[in-house]
Coordinates of C-alpha atoms and ligand atoms in Angstrom, one line a residue:
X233 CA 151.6 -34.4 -18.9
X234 CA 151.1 -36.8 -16.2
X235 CA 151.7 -39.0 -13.1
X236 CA 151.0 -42.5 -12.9
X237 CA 151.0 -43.6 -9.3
X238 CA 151.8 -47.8 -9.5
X239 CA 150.9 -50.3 -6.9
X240 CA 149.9 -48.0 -4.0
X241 CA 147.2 -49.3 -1.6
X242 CA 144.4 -46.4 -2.4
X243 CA 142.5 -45.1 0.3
X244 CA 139.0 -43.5 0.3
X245 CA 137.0 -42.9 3.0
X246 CA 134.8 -46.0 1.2
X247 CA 137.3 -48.2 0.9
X248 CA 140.8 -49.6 0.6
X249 CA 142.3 -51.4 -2.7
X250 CA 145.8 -52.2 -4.1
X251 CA 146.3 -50.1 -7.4
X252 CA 146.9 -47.5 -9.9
X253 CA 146.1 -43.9 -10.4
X254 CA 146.8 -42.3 -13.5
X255 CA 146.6 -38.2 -13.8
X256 CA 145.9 -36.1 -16.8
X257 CA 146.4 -32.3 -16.7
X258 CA 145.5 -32.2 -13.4
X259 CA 142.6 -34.1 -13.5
X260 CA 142.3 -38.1 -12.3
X261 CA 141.8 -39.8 -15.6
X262 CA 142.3 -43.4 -14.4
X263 CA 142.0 -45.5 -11.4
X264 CA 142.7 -49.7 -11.9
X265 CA 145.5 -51.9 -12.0
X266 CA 148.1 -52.2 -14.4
X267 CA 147.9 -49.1 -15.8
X268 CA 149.9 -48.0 -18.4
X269 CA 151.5 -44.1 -18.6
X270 CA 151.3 -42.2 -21.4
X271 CA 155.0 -41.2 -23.6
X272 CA 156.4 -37.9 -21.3
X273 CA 154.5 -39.1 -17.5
X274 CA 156.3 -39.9 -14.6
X275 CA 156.0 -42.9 -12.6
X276 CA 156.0 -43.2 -9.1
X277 CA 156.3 -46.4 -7.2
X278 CA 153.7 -46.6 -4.0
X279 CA 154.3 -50.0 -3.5
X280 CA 154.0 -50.4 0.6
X281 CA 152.6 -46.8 0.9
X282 CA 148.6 -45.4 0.8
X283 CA 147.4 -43.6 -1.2
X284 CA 145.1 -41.0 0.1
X285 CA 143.2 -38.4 -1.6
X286 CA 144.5 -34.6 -0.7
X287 CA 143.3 -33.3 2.7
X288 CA 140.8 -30.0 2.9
X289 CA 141.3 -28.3 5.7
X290 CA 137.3 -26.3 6.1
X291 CA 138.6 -24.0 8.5
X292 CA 141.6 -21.8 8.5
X293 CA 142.3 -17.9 9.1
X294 CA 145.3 -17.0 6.6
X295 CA 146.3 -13.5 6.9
X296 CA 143.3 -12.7 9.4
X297 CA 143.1 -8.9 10.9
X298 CA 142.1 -10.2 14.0
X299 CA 142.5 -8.7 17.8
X300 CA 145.2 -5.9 16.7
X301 CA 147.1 -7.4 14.5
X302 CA 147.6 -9.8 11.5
X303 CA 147.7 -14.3 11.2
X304 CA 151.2 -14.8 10.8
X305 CA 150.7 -17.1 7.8
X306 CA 149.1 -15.4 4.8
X307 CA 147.6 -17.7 1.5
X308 CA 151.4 -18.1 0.6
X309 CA 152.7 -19.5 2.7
X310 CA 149.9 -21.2 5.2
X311 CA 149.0 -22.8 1.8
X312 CA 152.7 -24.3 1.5
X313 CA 152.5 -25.4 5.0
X314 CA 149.4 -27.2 4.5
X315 CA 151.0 -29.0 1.0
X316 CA 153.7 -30.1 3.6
X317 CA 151.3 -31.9 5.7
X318 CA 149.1 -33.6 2.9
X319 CA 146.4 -30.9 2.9
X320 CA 145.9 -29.9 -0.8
X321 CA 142.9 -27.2 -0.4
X322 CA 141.6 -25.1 2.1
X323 CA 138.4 -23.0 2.9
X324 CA 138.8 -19.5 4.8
X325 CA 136.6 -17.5 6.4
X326 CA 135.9 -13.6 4.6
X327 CA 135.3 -11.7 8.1
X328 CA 134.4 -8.2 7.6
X329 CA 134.2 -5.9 9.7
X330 CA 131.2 -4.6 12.2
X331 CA 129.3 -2.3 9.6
X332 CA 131.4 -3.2 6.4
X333 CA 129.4 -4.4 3.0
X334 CA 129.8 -8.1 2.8
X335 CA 131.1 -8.1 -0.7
X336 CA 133.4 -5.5 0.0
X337 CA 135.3 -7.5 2.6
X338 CA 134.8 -10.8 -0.1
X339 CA 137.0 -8.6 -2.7
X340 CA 139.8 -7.8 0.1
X341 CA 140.2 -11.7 1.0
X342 CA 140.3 -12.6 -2.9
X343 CA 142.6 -10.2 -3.4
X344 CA 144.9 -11.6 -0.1
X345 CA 143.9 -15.3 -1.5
X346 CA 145.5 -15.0 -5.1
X347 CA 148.8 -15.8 -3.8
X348 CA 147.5 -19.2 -2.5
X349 CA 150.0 -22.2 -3.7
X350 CA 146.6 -24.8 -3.4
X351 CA 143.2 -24.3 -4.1
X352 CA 141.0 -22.8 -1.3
X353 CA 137.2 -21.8 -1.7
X354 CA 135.9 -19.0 1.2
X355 CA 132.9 -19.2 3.9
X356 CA 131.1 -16.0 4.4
X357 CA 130.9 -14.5 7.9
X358 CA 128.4 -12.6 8.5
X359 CA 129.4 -10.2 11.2
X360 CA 126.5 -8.0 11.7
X361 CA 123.0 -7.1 10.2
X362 CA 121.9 -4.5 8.2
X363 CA 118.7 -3.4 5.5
X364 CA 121.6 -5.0 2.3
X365 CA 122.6 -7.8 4.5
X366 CA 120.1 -10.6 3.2
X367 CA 120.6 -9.2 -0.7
X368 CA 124.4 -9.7 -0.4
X369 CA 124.0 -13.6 1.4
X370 CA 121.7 -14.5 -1.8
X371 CA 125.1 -12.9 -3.7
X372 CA 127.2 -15.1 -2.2
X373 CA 125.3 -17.8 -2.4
X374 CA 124.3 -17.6 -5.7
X375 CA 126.9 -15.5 -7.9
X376 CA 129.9 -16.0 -5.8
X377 CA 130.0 -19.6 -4.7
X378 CA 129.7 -19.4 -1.2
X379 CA 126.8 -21.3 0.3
X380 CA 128.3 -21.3 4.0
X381 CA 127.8 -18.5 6.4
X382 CA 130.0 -18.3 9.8
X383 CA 128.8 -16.5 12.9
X384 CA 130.7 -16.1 16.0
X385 CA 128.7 -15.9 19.1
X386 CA 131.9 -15.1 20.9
X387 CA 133.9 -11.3 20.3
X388 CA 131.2 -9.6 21.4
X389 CA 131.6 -5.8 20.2
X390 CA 133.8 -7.1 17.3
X391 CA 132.7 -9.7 14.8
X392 CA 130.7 -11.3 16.9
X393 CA 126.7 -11.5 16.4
X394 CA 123.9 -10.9 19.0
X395 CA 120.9 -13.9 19.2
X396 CA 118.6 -11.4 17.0
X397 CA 121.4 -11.2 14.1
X398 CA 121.9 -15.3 14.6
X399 CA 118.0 -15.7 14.1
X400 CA 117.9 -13.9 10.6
X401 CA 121.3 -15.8 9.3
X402 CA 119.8 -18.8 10.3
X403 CA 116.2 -18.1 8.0
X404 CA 118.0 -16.4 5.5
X405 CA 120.1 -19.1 4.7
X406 CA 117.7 -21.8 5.4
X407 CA 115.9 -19.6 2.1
X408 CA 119.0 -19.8 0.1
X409 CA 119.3 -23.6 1.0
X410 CA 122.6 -22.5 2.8
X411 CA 124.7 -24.2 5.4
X412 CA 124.8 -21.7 8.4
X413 CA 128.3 -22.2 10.9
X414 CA 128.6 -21.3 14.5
X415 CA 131.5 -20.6 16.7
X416 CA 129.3 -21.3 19.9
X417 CA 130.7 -19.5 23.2
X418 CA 128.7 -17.7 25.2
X419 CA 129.9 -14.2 24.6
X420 CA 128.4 -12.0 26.8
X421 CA 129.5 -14.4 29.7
X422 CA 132.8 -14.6 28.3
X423 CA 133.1 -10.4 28.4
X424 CA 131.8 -11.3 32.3
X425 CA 134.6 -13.2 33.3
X426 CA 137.2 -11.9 31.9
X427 CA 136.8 -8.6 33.4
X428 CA 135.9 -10.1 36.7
X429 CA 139.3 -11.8 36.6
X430 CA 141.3 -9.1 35.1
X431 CA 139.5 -6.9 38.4
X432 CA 140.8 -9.7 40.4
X433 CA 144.4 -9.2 39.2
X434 CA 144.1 -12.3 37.5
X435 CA 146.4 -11.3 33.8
X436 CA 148.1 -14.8 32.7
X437 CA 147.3 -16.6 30.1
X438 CA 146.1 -19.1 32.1
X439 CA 142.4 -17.1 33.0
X440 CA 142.0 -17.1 29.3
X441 CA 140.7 -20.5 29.8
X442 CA 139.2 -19.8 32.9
X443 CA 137.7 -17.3 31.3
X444 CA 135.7 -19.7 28.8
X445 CA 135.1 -22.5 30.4
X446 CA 133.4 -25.8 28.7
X447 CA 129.8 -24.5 29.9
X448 CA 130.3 -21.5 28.1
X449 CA 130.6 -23.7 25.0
X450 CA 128.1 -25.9 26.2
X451 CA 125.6 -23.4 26.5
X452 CA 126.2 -21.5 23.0
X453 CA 126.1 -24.9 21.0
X454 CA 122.8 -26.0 23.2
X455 CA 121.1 -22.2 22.2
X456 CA 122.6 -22.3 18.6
X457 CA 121.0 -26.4 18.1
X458 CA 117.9 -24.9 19.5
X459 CA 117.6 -22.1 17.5
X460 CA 118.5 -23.9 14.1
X461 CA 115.7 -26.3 14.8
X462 CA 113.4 -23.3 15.1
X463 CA 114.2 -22.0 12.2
X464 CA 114.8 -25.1 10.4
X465 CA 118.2 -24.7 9.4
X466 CA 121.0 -27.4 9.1
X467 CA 124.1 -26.3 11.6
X468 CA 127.2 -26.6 11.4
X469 CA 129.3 -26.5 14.8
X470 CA 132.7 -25.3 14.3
X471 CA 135.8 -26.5 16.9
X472 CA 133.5 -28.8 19.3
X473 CA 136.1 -28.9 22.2
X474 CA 133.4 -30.4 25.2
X475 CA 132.1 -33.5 26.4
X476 CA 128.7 -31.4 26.6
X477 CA 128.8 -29.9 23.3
X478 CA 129.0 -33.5 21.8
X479 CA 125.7 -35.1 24.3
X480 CA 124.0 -31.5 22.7
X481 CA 124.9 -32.2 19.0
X482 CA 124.2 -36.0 19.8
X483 CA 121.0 -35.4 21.5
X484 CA 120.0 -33.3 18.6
X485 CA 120.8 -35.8 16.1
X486 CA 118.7 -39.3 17.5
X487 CA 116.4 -36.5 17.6
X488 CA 116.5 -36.4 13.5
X489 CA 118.2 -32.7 13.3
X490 CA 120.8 -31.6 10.7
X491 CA 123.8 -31.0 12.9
X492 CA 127.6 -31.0 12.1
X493 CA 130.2 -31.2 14.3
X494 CA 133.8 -30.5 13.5
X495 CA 136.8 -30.5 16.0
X496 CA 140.6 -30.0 15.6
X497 CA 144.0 -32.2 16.9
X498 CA 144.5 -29.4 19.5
X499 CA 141.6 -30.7 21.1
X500 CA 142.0 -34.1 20.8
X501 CA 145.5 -34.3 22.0
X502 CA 146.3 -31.2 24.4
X503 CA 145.2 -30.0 27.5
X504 CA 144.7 -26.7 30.0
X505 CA 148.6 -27.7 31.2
X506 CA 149.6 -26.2 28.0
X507 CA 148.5 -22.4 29.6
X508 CA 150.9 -23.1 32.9
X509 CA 154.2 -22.9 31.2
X510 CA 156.5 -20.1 32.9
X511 CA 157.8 -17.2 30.7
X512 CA 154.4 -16.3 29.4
X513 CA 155.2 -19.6 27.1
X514 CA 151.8 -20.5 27.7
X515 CA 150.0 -17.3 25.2
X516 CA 150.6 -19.5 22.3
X517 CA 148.4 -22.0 22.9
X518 CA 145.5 -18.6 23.9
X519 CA 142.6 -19.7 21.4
X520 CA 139.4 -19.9 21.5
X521 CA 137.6 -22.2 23.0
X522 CA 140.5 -22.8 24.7
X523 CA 142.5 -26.2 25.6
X524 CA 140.0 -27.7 27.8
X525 CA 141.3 -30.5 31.2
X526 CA 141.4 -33.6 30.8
X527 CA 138.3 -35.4 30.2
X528 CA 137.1 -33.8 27.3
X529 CA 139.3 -35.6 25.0
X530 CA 137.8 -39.3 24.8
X531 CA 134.4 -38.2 24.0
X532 CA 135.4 -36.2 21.1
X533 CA 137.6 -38.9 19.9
X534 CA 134.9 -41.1 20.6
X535 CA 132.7 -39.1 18.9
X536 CA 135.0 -39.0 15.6
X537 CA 134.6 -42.5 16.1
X538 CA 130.9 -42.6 15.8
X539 CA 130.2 -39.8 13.8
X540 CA 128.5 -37.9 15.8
X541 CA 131.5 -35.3 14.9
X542 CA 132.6 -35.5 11.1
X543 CA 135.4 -33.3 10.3
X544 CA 138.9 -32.9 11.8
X545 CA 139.7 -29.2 10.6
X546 CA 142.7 -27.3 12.1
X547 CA 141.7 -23.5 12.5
X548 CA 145.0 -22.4 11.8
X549 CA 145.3 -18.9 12.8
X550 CA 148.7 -18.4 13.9
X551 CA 150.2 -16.0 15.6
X552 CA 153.8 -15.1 17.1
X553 CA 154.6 -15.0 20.8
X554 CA 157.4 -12.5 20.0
X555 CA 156.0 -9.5 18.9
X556 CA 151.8 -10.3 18.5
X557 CA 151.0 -12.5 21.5
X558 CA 152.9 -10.5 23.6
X559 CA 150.7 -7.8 24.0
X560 CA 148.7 -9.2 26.0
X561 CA 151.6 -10.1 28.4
X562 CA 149.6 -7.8 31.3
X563 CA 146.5 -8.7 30.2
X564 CA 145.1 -11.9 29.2
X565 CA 142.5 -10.0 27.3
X566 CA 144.5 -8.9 24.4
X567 CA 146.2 -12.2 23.5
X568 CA 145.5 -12.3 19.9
X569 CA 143.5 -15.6 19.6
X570 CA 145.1 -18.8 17.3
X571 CA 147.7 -21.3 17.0
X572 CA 149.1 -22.9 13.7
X573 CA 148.1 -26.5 12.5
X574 CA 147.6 -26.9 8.9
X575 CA 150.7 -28.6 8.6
X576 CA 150.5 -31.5 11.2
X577 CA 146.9 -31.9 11.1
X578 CA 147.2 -35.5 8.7
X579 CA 150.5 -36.5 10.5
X580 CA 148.6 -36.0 14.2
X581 CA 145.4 -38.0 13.1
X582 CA 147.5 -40.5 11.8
X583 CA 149.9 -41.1 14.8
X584 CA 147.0 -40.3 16.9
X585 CA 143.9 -42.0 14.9
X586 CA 144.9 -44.4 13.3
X587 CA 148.1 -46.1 14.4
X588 CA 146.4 -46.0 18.1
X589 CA 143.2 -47.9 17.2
X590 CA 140.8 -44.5 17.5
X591 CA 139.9 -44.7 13.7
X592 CA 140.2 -46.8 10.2
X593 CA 141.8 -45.5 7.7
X594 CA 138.7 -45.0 6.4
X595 CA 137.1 -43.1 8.9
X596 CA 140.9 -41.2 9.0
X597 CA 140.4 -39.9 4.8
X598 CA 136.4 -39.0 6.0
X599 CA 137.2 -36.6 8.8
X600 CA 140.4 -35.1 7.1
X601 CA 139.2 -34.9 3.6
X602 CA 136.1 -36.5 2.5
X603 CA 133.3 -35.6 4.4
X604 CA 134.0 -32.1 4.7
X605 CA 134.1 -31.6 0.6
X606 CA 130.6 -33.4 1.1
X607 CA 129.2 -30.5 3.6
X608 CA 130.7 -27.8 1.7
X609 CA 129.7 -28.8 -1.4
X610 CA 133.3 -29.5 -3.3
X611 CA 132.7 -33.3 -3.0
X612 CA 133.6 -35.3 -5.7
X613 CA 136.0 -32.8 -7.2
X614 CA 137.9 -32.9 -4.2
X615 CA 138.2 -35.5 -1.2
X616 CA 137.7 -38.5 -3.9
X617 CA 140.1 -41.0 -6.2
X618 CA 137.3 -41.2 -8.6
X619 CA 137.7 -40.4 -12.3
X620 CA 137.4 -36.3 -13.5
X621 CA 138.1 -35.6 -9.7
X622 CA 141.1 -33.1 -9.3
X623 CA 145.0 -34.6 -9.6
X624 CA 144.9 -33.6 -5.6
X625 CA 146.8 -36.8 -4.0
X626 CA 148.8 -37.5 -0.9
X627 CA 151.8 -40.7 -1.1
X628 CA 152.0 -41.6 2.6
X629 CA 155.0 -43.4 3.8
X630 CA 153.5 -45.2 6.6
X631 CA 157.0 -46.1 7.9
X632 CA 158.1 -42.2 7.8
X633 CA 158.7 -40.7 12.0
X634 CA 159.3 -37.3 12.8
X635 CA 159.1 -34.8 15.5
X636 CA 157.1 -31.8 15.8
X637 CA 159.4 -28.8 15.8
X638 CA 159.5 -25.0 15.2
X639 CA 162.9 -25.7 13.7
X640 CA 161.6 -27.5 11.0
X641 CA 157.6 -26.6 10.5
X642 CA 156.7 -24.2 7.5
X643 CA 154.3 -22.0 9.3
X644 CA 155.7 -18.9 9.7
X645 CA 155.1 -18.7 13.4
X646 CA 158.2 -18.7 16.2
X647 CA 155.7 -21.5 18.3
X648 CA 154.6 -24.6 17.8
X649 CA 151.7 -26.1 20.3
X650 CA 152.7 -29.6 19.1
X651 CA 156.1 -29.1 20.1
X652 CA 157.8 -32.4 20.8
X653 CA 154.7 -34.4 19.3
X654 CA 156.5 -37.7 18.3
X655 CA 154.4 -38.8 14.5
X656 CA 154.3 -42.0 12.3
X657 CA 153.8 -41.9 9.0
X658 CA 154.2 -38.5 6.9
X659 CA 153.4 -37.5 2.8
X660 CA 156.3 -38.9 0.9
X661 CA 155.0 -37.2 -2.2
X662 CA 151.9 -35.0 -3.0
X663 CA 150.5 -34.1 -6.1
X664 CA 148.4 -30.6 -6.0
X665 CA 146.0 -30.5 -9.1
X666 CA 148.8 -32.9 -10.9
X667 CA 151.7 -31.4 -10.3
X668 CA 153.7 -33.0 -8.0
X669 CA 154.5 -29.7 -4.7
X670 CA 156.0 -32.0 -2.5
X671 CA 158.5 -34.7 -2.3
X672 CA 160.6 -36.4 0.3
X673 CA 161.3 -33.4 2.1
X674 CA 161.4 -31.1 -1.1
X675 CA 158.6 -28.8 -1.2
X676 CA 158.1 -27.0 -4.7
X677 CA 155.4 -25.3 -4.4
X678 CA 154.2 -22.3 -7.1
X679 CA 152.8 -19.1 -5.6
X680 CA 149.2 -18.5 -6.8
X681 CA 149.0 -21.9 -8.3
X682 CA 145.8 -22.4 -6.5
X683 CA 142.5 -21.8 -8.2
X684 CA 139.3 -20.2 -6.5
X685 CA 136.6 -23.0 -5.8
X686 CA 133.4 -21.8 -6.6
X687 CA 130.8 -24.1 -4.3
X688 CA 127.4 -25.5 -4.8
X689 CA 125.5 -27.3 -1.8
X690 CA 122.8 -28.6 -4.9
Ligands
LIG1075 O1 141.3 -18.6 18.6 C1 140.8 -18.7 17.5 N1 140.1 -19.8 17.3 N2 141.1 -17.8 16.6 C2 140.6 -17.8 15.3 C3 139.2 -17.2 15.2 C4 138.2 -18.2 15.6 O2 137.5 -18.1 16.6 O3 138.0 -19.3 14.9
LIG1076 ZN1 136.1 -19.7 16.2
LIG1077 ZN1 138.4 -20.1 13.3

């Protein structure tokens, strides 16, 4: 059976026109005007709403042993947040452990991921270096569907890798014709700071961001462009949160180098005031990078804007102040890293984009959907209303407000670092591979609906 969408003005990241799209067992089988349903469809009416193709959200942390403990969403129900927001797949990171086999750690995070409500395809971290390391990237690459490798520069002693371990991700993906990732922060001078504060009797929450601050990004993104262009090797930048990361990636690019830049709303629309609340209030919004002070936030918009960044991903890694962010109440140290944001991540860019000049609609469906199924390698299955692509659609009432609130989100987190955020515009209906999981409020979503996306950067 199927849904035939009527009179909705469709939006891709190409373009914009006033139609129809018509769904066949989960597939898009038709895109025109005047289209006619088949006997046992339903119809919905978009007339005065856009049509949007379903958001991918290429970097989220669902049920993440991170820092002590455990992301407070897993695939369930992080999944069913996202559905609520608009975001209809999502790509996690597999992060095993210092020392543990690669496809050992891939088999834990597909067995976590079967739950998943939407479809969601995994990036491979790559954690350390061994003799079997190489071997199990061209696995991944080539049997398992995983053509992107993360490194974190920052965690030193945990997951994160030294410069020698970068260097032979980088060439051994550049051999696979792989897409290598970096979390850029300067790790070792992270690990310097904080201790120098801690020795200072600095604990807050607050010298977590004192702790990393924007040259510490700067310089990691500077060393990782530097070092991809050694070894050849497109890069993919994950959270840009600086005015200097952007000149680095900028610079980089007039210069003719494959680099990616992705940020997040946090970035965009918060700053540091967010780790000065009283009551320790301010651990939720402990990530990393952190929220950075004002200033930072035009150029990334701006570079939205221009391209220079492409994707608007969340990096939803929640976790509770009650109970997980709390113990690091005397010690900034051991505040478990990550907020939520699948949810709100359409309804920010929107309120936030689009309705305050910053992007098109166009350029709004790119960074939230489009482009990143291009980079990854999903693209035209997902992030396109084109014909054979997946039944993934989001009905957006552009006349729906809200408020961002705890006491209604579906993360299952006791914070929210949006709280109060005032939004235009919000899914009305959305369709996950043709079935319609959301609806004016409602959302009916199927535990382990989702499928595993295999992925191919051919
Ligand atoms: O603070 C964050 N970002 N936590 C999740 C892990 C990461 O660095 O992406
Ligand atoms: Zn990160
Ligand atoms: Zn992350």
């Amino acid at each position: 059976m199927g849904i035939l969408i009527k009179n909705g003005t469709i939006v891709t990241a190409l373009d914009t026109t006033v139609g129809d799209v018509l769904t066949q067992d989960g597939a898009i089988v038709a895109v025109g005007t005047d289209l006619d349903a088949n006997s046992g469809d339903t119809t919905i009416d978009a007339s005065g709403q856009y049509v949007f193709p379903g958001g991918l959200d290429p970097h989220v942390h669902m049920e993440l042993p991170f820092m002590g403990t455990i992301s407070a969403d897993d695939f369930e129900t992080g999944t069913a947040a996202g559905v609520a927001g608009g975001t209809t797949s999502i790509i996690d990171f597999v992060i095993p452990a210092r020392d543990q086999n690669l496809m050992e750690g891939l088999a834990e995070w597909h067995a976590k991921a079967k739950k998943s409500v939407a479809d969601y395809a995994f990036h491979m971290a790559v954690t350390w270096w061994g003799d079997e390391s190489a071997e199990w990237m061209r696995r991944c690459v080539q049997e398992e569907g995983i053509p992107s490798f993360k490194t974190f520069m920052a965690y030193r002693g945990a997951i994160g890798v030294d410069d020698h371990e970068l260097i032979q991700v980088m060439r051994t993906a550049k051999s696979l014709g792989a897409l290598t990732t970096v979390h850029a922060e300067h790790g070792d001078m992270v690990v310097h700071l904080q201790d120098k504060l801690f020795a200072e009797g600095k604990t807050g929450p607050e010298y977590h961001a004192r702790s990393r601050p924007a040259p510490v990004e700067a310089e990691a993104t500077s060393r990782a462009i530097m070092l991809a262009r050694m070894t050849h090797e497109p890069l993919y930048v994950v959270h840009v949160t600086t005015a200097q990361s952007v000149a680095a990636i900028a610079e980089a690019r007039s210069r003719g180098q494959n680099v990616m830049g992705e940020t997040c709303p946090q970035y965009l629309l918060l700053d540091d005031s967010v780790y000065y609340k009283p009551d320790f209030e301010g651990a939720a919004a402990v990530m990393s990078p952190p929220i950075r002070p004002k200033g930072h936030q035009e150029p990334l918009w701006a570079a939205l804007r221009s391209g220079t960044l492409e994707v608007v991903a969340t990096d939803h890694c929640p976790f509770n102040l009650k109970g997980q962010k709390d113990m690091g109440i005397d010690d900034f140290r051991k505040i478990p890293n990550g907020a939520a944001g699948i949810e709100h991540r359409l309804a920010l860019m929107y309120t936030y984009g689009v309705l305050e000049g910053r992007l098109n609609l166009n350029q709004f469906v790119d960074v939230t959907s489009t482009r990143a199924a291009k980079i990854f390698g999903l693209y035209p299955r997902k992030g396109s209303i084109t014909v054979g692509a997946d039944a993934d659609l989001v009905i957006w009432d552009p006349e729906a407000s809200g408020t961002i609130s705890v006491k209604t989100h579906h993360h299952k987190v006791d914070r929210n670092i949006f709280e109060g955020f005032a939004t235009k515009g919000a899914p009305s209906t959305v369709v996950v591979n043709g079935q319609v999981q959301y609806q004016d409020g409602d959302l009916r979503v199927t535990r382990g609906a989702g499928r595993y996306l295999k992925r191919s950067l051919g």
